[in-house]
Amino acid sequence: MTSKRPVAYLTRIQHFSAAHRLHSPQLSDAENAKVYGPCNNFHGHGHNYIVEVTLRGPVTVDTGMVMNISDLKKHINTAIMETMDHKCLDKDVPYFKDIVSTTENVCIFIWNNLKKVMEDPSLLYEVKVFETAKNVVFYRGEQE
Ligand SMILES: Nc1nc2c(c(=O)[nH]1)N=C([C@H](O)[C@H](O)COP(=O)(O)OP(=O)(O)OP(=O)(O)O)CN2
Ligand SMILES: [Zn+2]
């Protein structure tokens, strides 16, 4: 008989600042201006992003934790802070050279980065990004 363990959700919140410009290489300059409006401003604009990283997993009996937060902080530092904090996303982060730096794509990028650095990537449940206080995206690795 297998004994069941309680499953908990652990969230760590991280802030970072970055500049970007919404501009798609698939669209003409006129189409970009029409689609993205002021967010297509040639010299870009900035955000104070807030990211919520949520893990889901069994609470280990010995430690009482899903994951030690000190380990999660290291993963977040590598996946988010070293990569994007105080950067121009489109110019400093190679991923966004040909991918538009929308909040959706920032969220997916963070998800993929975390998956790469976590010892047990299956623990990653959700990445939620607040671009502004009113614009929020979350990603759970779903595809269709
Ligand atoms: N689907 C998406 N649409 C838009 C995104 C995005 O990431 N995904 N991003 C932007 C811009 O980057 C922009 O900075 C957001 O601007 P805006 O909504 O105008 O900013 P506020 O939340 O401060 O809202 P106000 O209504 O101006 O108060 C645009 N679209
Ligand atoms: Zn923006």
mmCIF file of N, CA and C in Angstrom, residues 34-102:
data_model
loop_
_atom_site.group_PDB
_atom_site.id
_atom_site.type_symbol
_atom_site.label_atom_id
_atom_site.label_comp_id
_atom_site.label_asym_id
_atom_site.label_seq_id
_atom_site.Cartn_x
_atom_site.Cartn_y
_atom_site.Cartn_z
ATOM 1 N N LYS A 34 0.049 50.561 -35.587
ATOM 2 C CA LYS A 34 -1.398 50.423 -35.407
ATOM 3 C C LYS A 34 -1.721 49.412 -34.297
ATOM 4 N N VAL A 35 -1.019 48.265 -34.314
ATOM 5 C CA VAL A 35 -1.316 47.187 -33.359
ATOM 6 C C VAL A 35 -0.892 47.568 -31.941
ATOM 7 N N TYR A 36 0.330 48.094 -31.810
ATOM 8 C CA TYR A 36 0.895 48.286 -30.466
ATOM 9 C C TYR A 36 0.762 49.708 -29.939
ATOM 10 N N GLY A 37 0.381 50.649 -30.791
ATOM 11 C CA GLY A 37 0.162 52.029 -30.342
ATOM 12 C C GLY A 37 1.382 52.593 -29.640
ATOM 13 N N PRO A 38 1.205 53.233 -28.472
ATOM 14 C CA PRO A 38 2.340 53.856 -27.772
ATOM 15 C C PRO A 38 3.402 52.856 -27.328
ATOM 16 N N CYS A 39 3.027 51.583 -27.223
ATOM 17 C CA CYS A 39 3.995 50.549 -26.814
ATOM 18 C C CYS A 39 4.974 50.234 -27.943
ATOM 19 N N ASN A 40 4.724 50.796 -29.129
ATOM 20 C CA ASN A 40 5.642 50.646 -30.271
ATOM 21 C C ASN A 40 6.621 51.822 -30.354
ATOM 22 N N ASN A 41 6.565 52.717 -29.395
ATOM 23 C CA ASN A 41 7.473 53.881 -29.371
ATOM 24 C C ASN A 41 8.907 53.456 -29.697
ATOM 25 N N PHE A 42 9.532 54.158 -30.644
ATOM 26 C CA PHE A 42 10.837 53.734 -31.175
ATOM 27 C C PHE A 42 11.883 53.521 -30.075
ATOM 28 N N HIS A 43 11.906 54.400 -29.081
ATOM 29 C CA HIS A 43 12.925 54.301 -28.026
ATOM 30 C C HIS A 43 12.465 53.484 -26.813
ATOM 31 N N GLY A 44 11.311 52.835 -26.946
ATOM 32 C CA GLY A 44 10.860 51.925 -25.896
ATOM 33 C C GLY A 44 10.241 52.604 -24.691
ATOM 34 N N HIS A 45 9.962 51.796 -23.679
ATOM 35 C CA HIS A 45 9.400 52.260 -22.399
ATOM 36 C C HIS A 45 9.712 51.184 -21.358
ATOM 37 N N GLY A 46 9.454 51.492 -20.086
ATOM 38 C CA GLY A 46 9.866 50.543 -19.041
ATOM 39 C C GLY A 46 8.731 50.075 -18.161
ATOM 40 N N HIS A 47 8.994 48.973 -17.459
ATOM 41 C CA HIS A 47 8.024 48.437 -16.495
ATOM 42 C C HIS A 47 8.753 47.961 -15.246
ATOM 43 N N ASN A 48 8.051 48.035 -14.123
ATOM 44 C CA ASN A 48 8.481 47.337 -12.913
ATOM 45 C C ASN A 48 7.644 46.058 -12.836
ATOM 46 N N TYR A 49 8.201 44.997 -13.364
ATOM 47 C CA TYR A 49 7.477 43.719 -13.440
ATOM 48 C C TYR A 49 7.426 43.050 -12.060
ATOM 49 N N ILE A 50 6.341 42.359 -11.816
ATOM 50 C CA ILE A 50 6.245 41.508 -10.623
ATOM 51 C C ILE A 50 5.958 40.083 -11.117
ATOM 52 N N VAL A 51 6.749 39.132 -10.651
ATOM 53 C CA VAL A 51 6.587 37.732 -11.072
ATOM 54 C C VAL A 51 6.244 36.881 -9.848
ATOM 55 N N GLU A 52 5.232 36.040 -9.999
ATOM 56 C CA GLU A 52 4.911 35.059 -8.962
ATOM 57 C C GLU A 52 5.231 33.671 -9.519
ATOM 58 N N VAL A 53 6.164 32.993 -8.876
ATOM 59 C CA VAL A 53 6.544 31.629 -9.282
ATOM 60 C C VAL A 53 5.914 30.663 -8.290
ATOM 61 N N THR A 54 5.072 29.761 -8.801
ATOM 62 C CA THR A 54 4.391 28.816 -7.907
ATOM 63 C C THR A 54 4.821 27.387 -8.206
ATOM 64 N N LEU A 55 5.223 26.693 -7.150
ATOM 65 C CA LEU A 55 5.543 25.267 -7.237
ATOM 66 C C LEU A 55 4.385 24.479 -6.634
ATOM 67 N N ARG A 56 4.207 23.263 -7.141
ATOM 68 C CA ARG A 56 3.201 22.357 -6.571
ATOM 69 C C ARG A 56 3.884 21.020 -6.340
ATOM 70 N N GLY A 57 3.791 20.530 -5.103
ATOM 71 C CA GLY A 57 4.426 19.237 -4.857
ATOM 72 C C GLY A 57 4.155 18.732 -3.460
ATOM 73 N N PRO A 58 4.533 17.476 -3.223
ATOM 74 C CA PRO A 58 4.335 16.893 -1.905
ATOM 75 C C PRO A 58 5.230 17.556 -0.865
ATOM 76 N N VAL A 59 4.686 17.666 0.342
ATOM 77 C CA VAL A 59 5.477 18.217 1.447
ATOM 78 C C VAL A 59 6.330 17.080 2.011
ATOM 79 N N THR A 60 7.639 17.210 1.812
ATOM 80 C CA THR A 60 8.559 16.157 2.244
ATOM 81 C C THR A 60 8.521 16.022 3.762
ATOM 82 N N VAL A 61 8.371 14.800 4.227
ATOM 83 C CA VAL A 61 8.198 14.561 5.669
ATOM 84 C C VAL A 61 9.400 15.089 6.461
ATOM 85 N N ASP A 62 10.592 14.753 5.996
ATOM 86 C CA ASP A 62 11.803 15.110 6.751
ATOM 87 C C ASP A 62 11.983 16.617 6.898
ATOM 88 N N THR A 63 11.729 17.368 5.802
ATOM 89 C CA THR A 63 12.018 18.811 5.806
ATOM 90 C C THR A 63 10.790 19.676 6.031
ATOM 91 N N GLY A 64 9.588 19.137 5.773
ATOM 92 C CA GLY A 64 8.366 19.937 5.883
ATOM 93 C C GLY A 64 8.234 20.945 4.755
ATOM 94 N N MET A 65 8.929 20.713 3.624
ATOM 95 C CA MET A 65 8.930 21.693 2.535
ATOM 96 C C MET A 65 8.613 21.038 1.189
ATOM 97 N N VAL A 66 8.021 21.851 0.270
ATOM 98 C CA VAL A 66 7.912 21.451 -1.141
ATOM 99 C C VAL A 66 9.287 21.609 -1.776
ATOM 100 N N MET A 67 9.911 22.773 -1.495
ATOM 101 C CA MET A 67 11.298 23.053 -1.881
ATOM 102 C C MET A 67 11.824 24.093 -0.911
ATOM 103 N N ASN A 68 13.061 24.009 -0.559
ATOM 104 C CA ASN A 68 13.650 25.036 0.295
ATOM 105 C C ASN A 68 13.633 26.369 -0.449
ATOM 106 N N ILE A 69 13.067 27.411 0.167
ATOM 107 C CA ILE A 69 12.954 28.707 -0.507
ATOM 108 C C ILE A 69 14.342 29.256 -0.866
ATOM 109 N N SER A 70 15.350 28.914 -0.107
ATOM 110 C CA SER A 70 16.691 29.390 -0.457
ATOM 111 C C SER A 70 17.140 28.804 -1.804
ATOM 112 N N ASP A 71 16.711 27.578 -2.116
ATOM 113 C CA ASP A 71 17.012 27.001 -3.434
ATOM 114 C C ASP A 71 16.169 27.674 -4.519
ATOM 115 N N LEU A 72 14.890 27.905 -4.204
ATOM 116 C CA LEU A 72 14.011 28.565 -5.177
ATOM 117 C C LEU A 72 14.531 29.965 -5.517
ATOM 118 N N LYS A 73 15.045 30.673 -4.516
ATOM 119 C CA LYS A 73 15.616 32.014 -4.752
ATOM 120 C C LYS A 73 16.783 31.954 -5.730
ATOM 121 N N LYS A 74 17.616 30.919 -5.588
ATOM 122 C CA LYS A 74 18.754 30.775 -6.516
ATOM 123 C C LYS A 74 18.261 30.543 -7.941
ATOM 124 N N HIS A 75 17.230 29.698 -8.087
ATOM 125 C CA HIS A 75 16.683 29.421 -9.424
ATOM 126 C C HIS A 75 16.095 30.698 -10.037
ATOM 127 N N ILE A 76 15.375 31.468 -9.212
ATOM 128 C CA ILE A 76 14.757 32.713 -9.692
ATOM 129 C C ILE A 76 15.836 33.718 -10.067
ATOM 130 N N ASN A 77 16.892 33.737 -9.300
ATOM 131 C CA ASN A 77 17.988 34.662 -9.603
ATOM 132 C C ASN A 77 18.588 34.359 -10.979
ATOM 133 N N THR A 78 18.813 33.079 -11.235
ATOM 134 C CA THR A 78 19.381 32.687 -12.534
ATOM 135 C C THR A 78 18.382 32.915 -13.668
ATOM 136 N N ALA A 79 17.136 32.479 -13.459
ATOM 137 C CA ALA A 79 16.150 32.467 -14.547
ATOM 138 C C ALA A 79 15.566 33.845 -14.848
ATOM 139 N N ILE A 80 15.542 34.726 -13.840
ATOM 140 C CA ILE A 80 14.884 36.029 -14.029
ATOM 141 C C ILE A 80 15.869 37.182 -13.853
ATOM 142 N N MET A 81 16.486 37.253 -12.685
ATOM 143 C CA MET A 81 17.247 38.462 -12.344
ATOM 144 C C MET A 81 18.500 38.642 -13.197
ATOM 145 N N GLU A 82 19.311 37.597 -13.280
ATOM 146 C CA GLU A 82 20.556 37.727 -14.071
ATOM 147 C C GLU A 82 20.251 37.928 -15.552
ATOM 148 N N THR A 83 19.115 37.422 -15.966
ATOM 149 C CA THR A 83 18.765 37.446 -17.385
ATOM 150 C C THR A 83 18.080 38.731 -17.823
ATOM 151 N N MET A 84 17.214 39.296 -16.942
ATOM 152 C CA MET A 84 16.357 40.391 -17.407
ATOM 153 C C MET A 84 16.397 41.676 -16.586
ATOM 154 N N ASP A 85 16.834 41.609 -15.319
ATOM 155 C CA ASP A 85 16.715 42.797 -14.470
ATOM 156 C C ASP A 85 17.610 43.934 -14.969
ATOM 157 N N HIS A 86 17.008 45.124 -15.082
ATOM 158 C CA HIS A 86 17.714 46.325 -15.565
ATOM 159 C C HIS A 86 18.299 46.154 -16.960
ATOM 160 N N LYS A 87 17.606 45.383 -17.772
ATOM 161 C CA LYS A 87 18.027 45.170 -19.159
ATOM 162 C C LYS A 87 16.979 45.770 -20.097
ATOM 163 N N CYS A 88 17.407 45.937 -21.344
ATOM 164 C CA CYS A 88 16.453 46.189 -22.424
ATOM 165 C C CYS A 88 16.145 44.817 -23.013
ATOM 166 N N LEU A 89 14.934 44.350 -22.831
ATOM 167 C CA LEU A 89 14.613 42.962 -23.205
ATOM 168 C C LEU A 89 14.945 42.675 -24.664
ATOM 169 N N ASP A 90 14.569 43.585 -25.542
ATOM 170 C CA ASP A 90 14.729 43.325 -26.982
ATOM 171 C C ASP A 90 16.191 43.358 -27.436
ATOM 172 N N LYS A 91 17.006 44.126 -26.739
ATOM 173 C CA LYS A 91 18.400 44.271 -27.190
ATOM 174 C C LYS A 91 19.389 43.442 -26.370
ATOM 175 N N ASP A 92 19.088 43.214 -25.112
ATOM 176 C CA ASP A 92 20.037 42.519 -24.223
ATOM 177 C C ASP A 92 19.744 41.030 -24.060
ATOM 178 N N VAL A 93 18.527 40.625 -24.385
ATOM 179 C CA VAL A 93 18.145 39.217 -24.172
ATOM 180 C C VAL A 93 17.942 38.564 -25.546
ATOM 181 N N PRO A 94 18.867 37.685 -25.956
ATOM 182 C CA PRO A 94 18.802 37.115 -27.309
ATOM 183 C C PRO A 94 17.449 36.488 -27.666
ATOM 184 N N TYR A 95 16.769 35.891 -26.655
ATOM 185 C CA TYR A 95 15.468 35.248 -26.908
ATOM 186 C C TYR A 95 14.483 36.202 -27.581
ATOM 187 N N PHE A 96 14.571 37.502 -27.210
ATOM 188 C CA PHE A 96 13.594 38.471 -27.710
ATOM 189 C C PHE A 96 14.058 39.195 -28.977
ATOM 190 N N LYS A 97 15.137 38.681 -29.582
ATOM 191 C CA LYS A 97 15.599 39.319 -30.819
ATOM 192 C C LYS A 97 14.512 39.223 -31.894
ATOM 193 N N ASP A 98 13.894 38.044 -32.015
ATOM 194 C CA ASP A 98 12.855 37.844 -33.034
ATOM 195 C C ASP A 98 11.494 37.505 -32.434
ATOM 196 N N ILE A 99 11.400 37.562 -31.113
ATOM 197 C CA ILE A 99 10.126 37.265 -30.447
ATOM 198 C C ILE A 99 9.672 38.523 -29.721
ATOM 199 N N VAL A 100 8.451 38.947 -29.949
ATOM 200 C CA VAL A 100 7.960 40.195 -29.358
ATOM 201 C C VAL A 100 7.885 40.055 -27.837
ATOM 202 N N SER A 101 8.365 41.081 -27.140
ATOM 203 C CA SER A 101 8.467 41.007 -25.676
ATOM 204 C C SER A 101 7.149 41.385 -24.987
ATOM 205 N N THR A 102 6.059 40.728 -25.421
ATOM 206 C CA THR A 102 4.784 40.896 -24.722
ATOM 207 C C THR A 102 4.873 40.213 -23.355
#
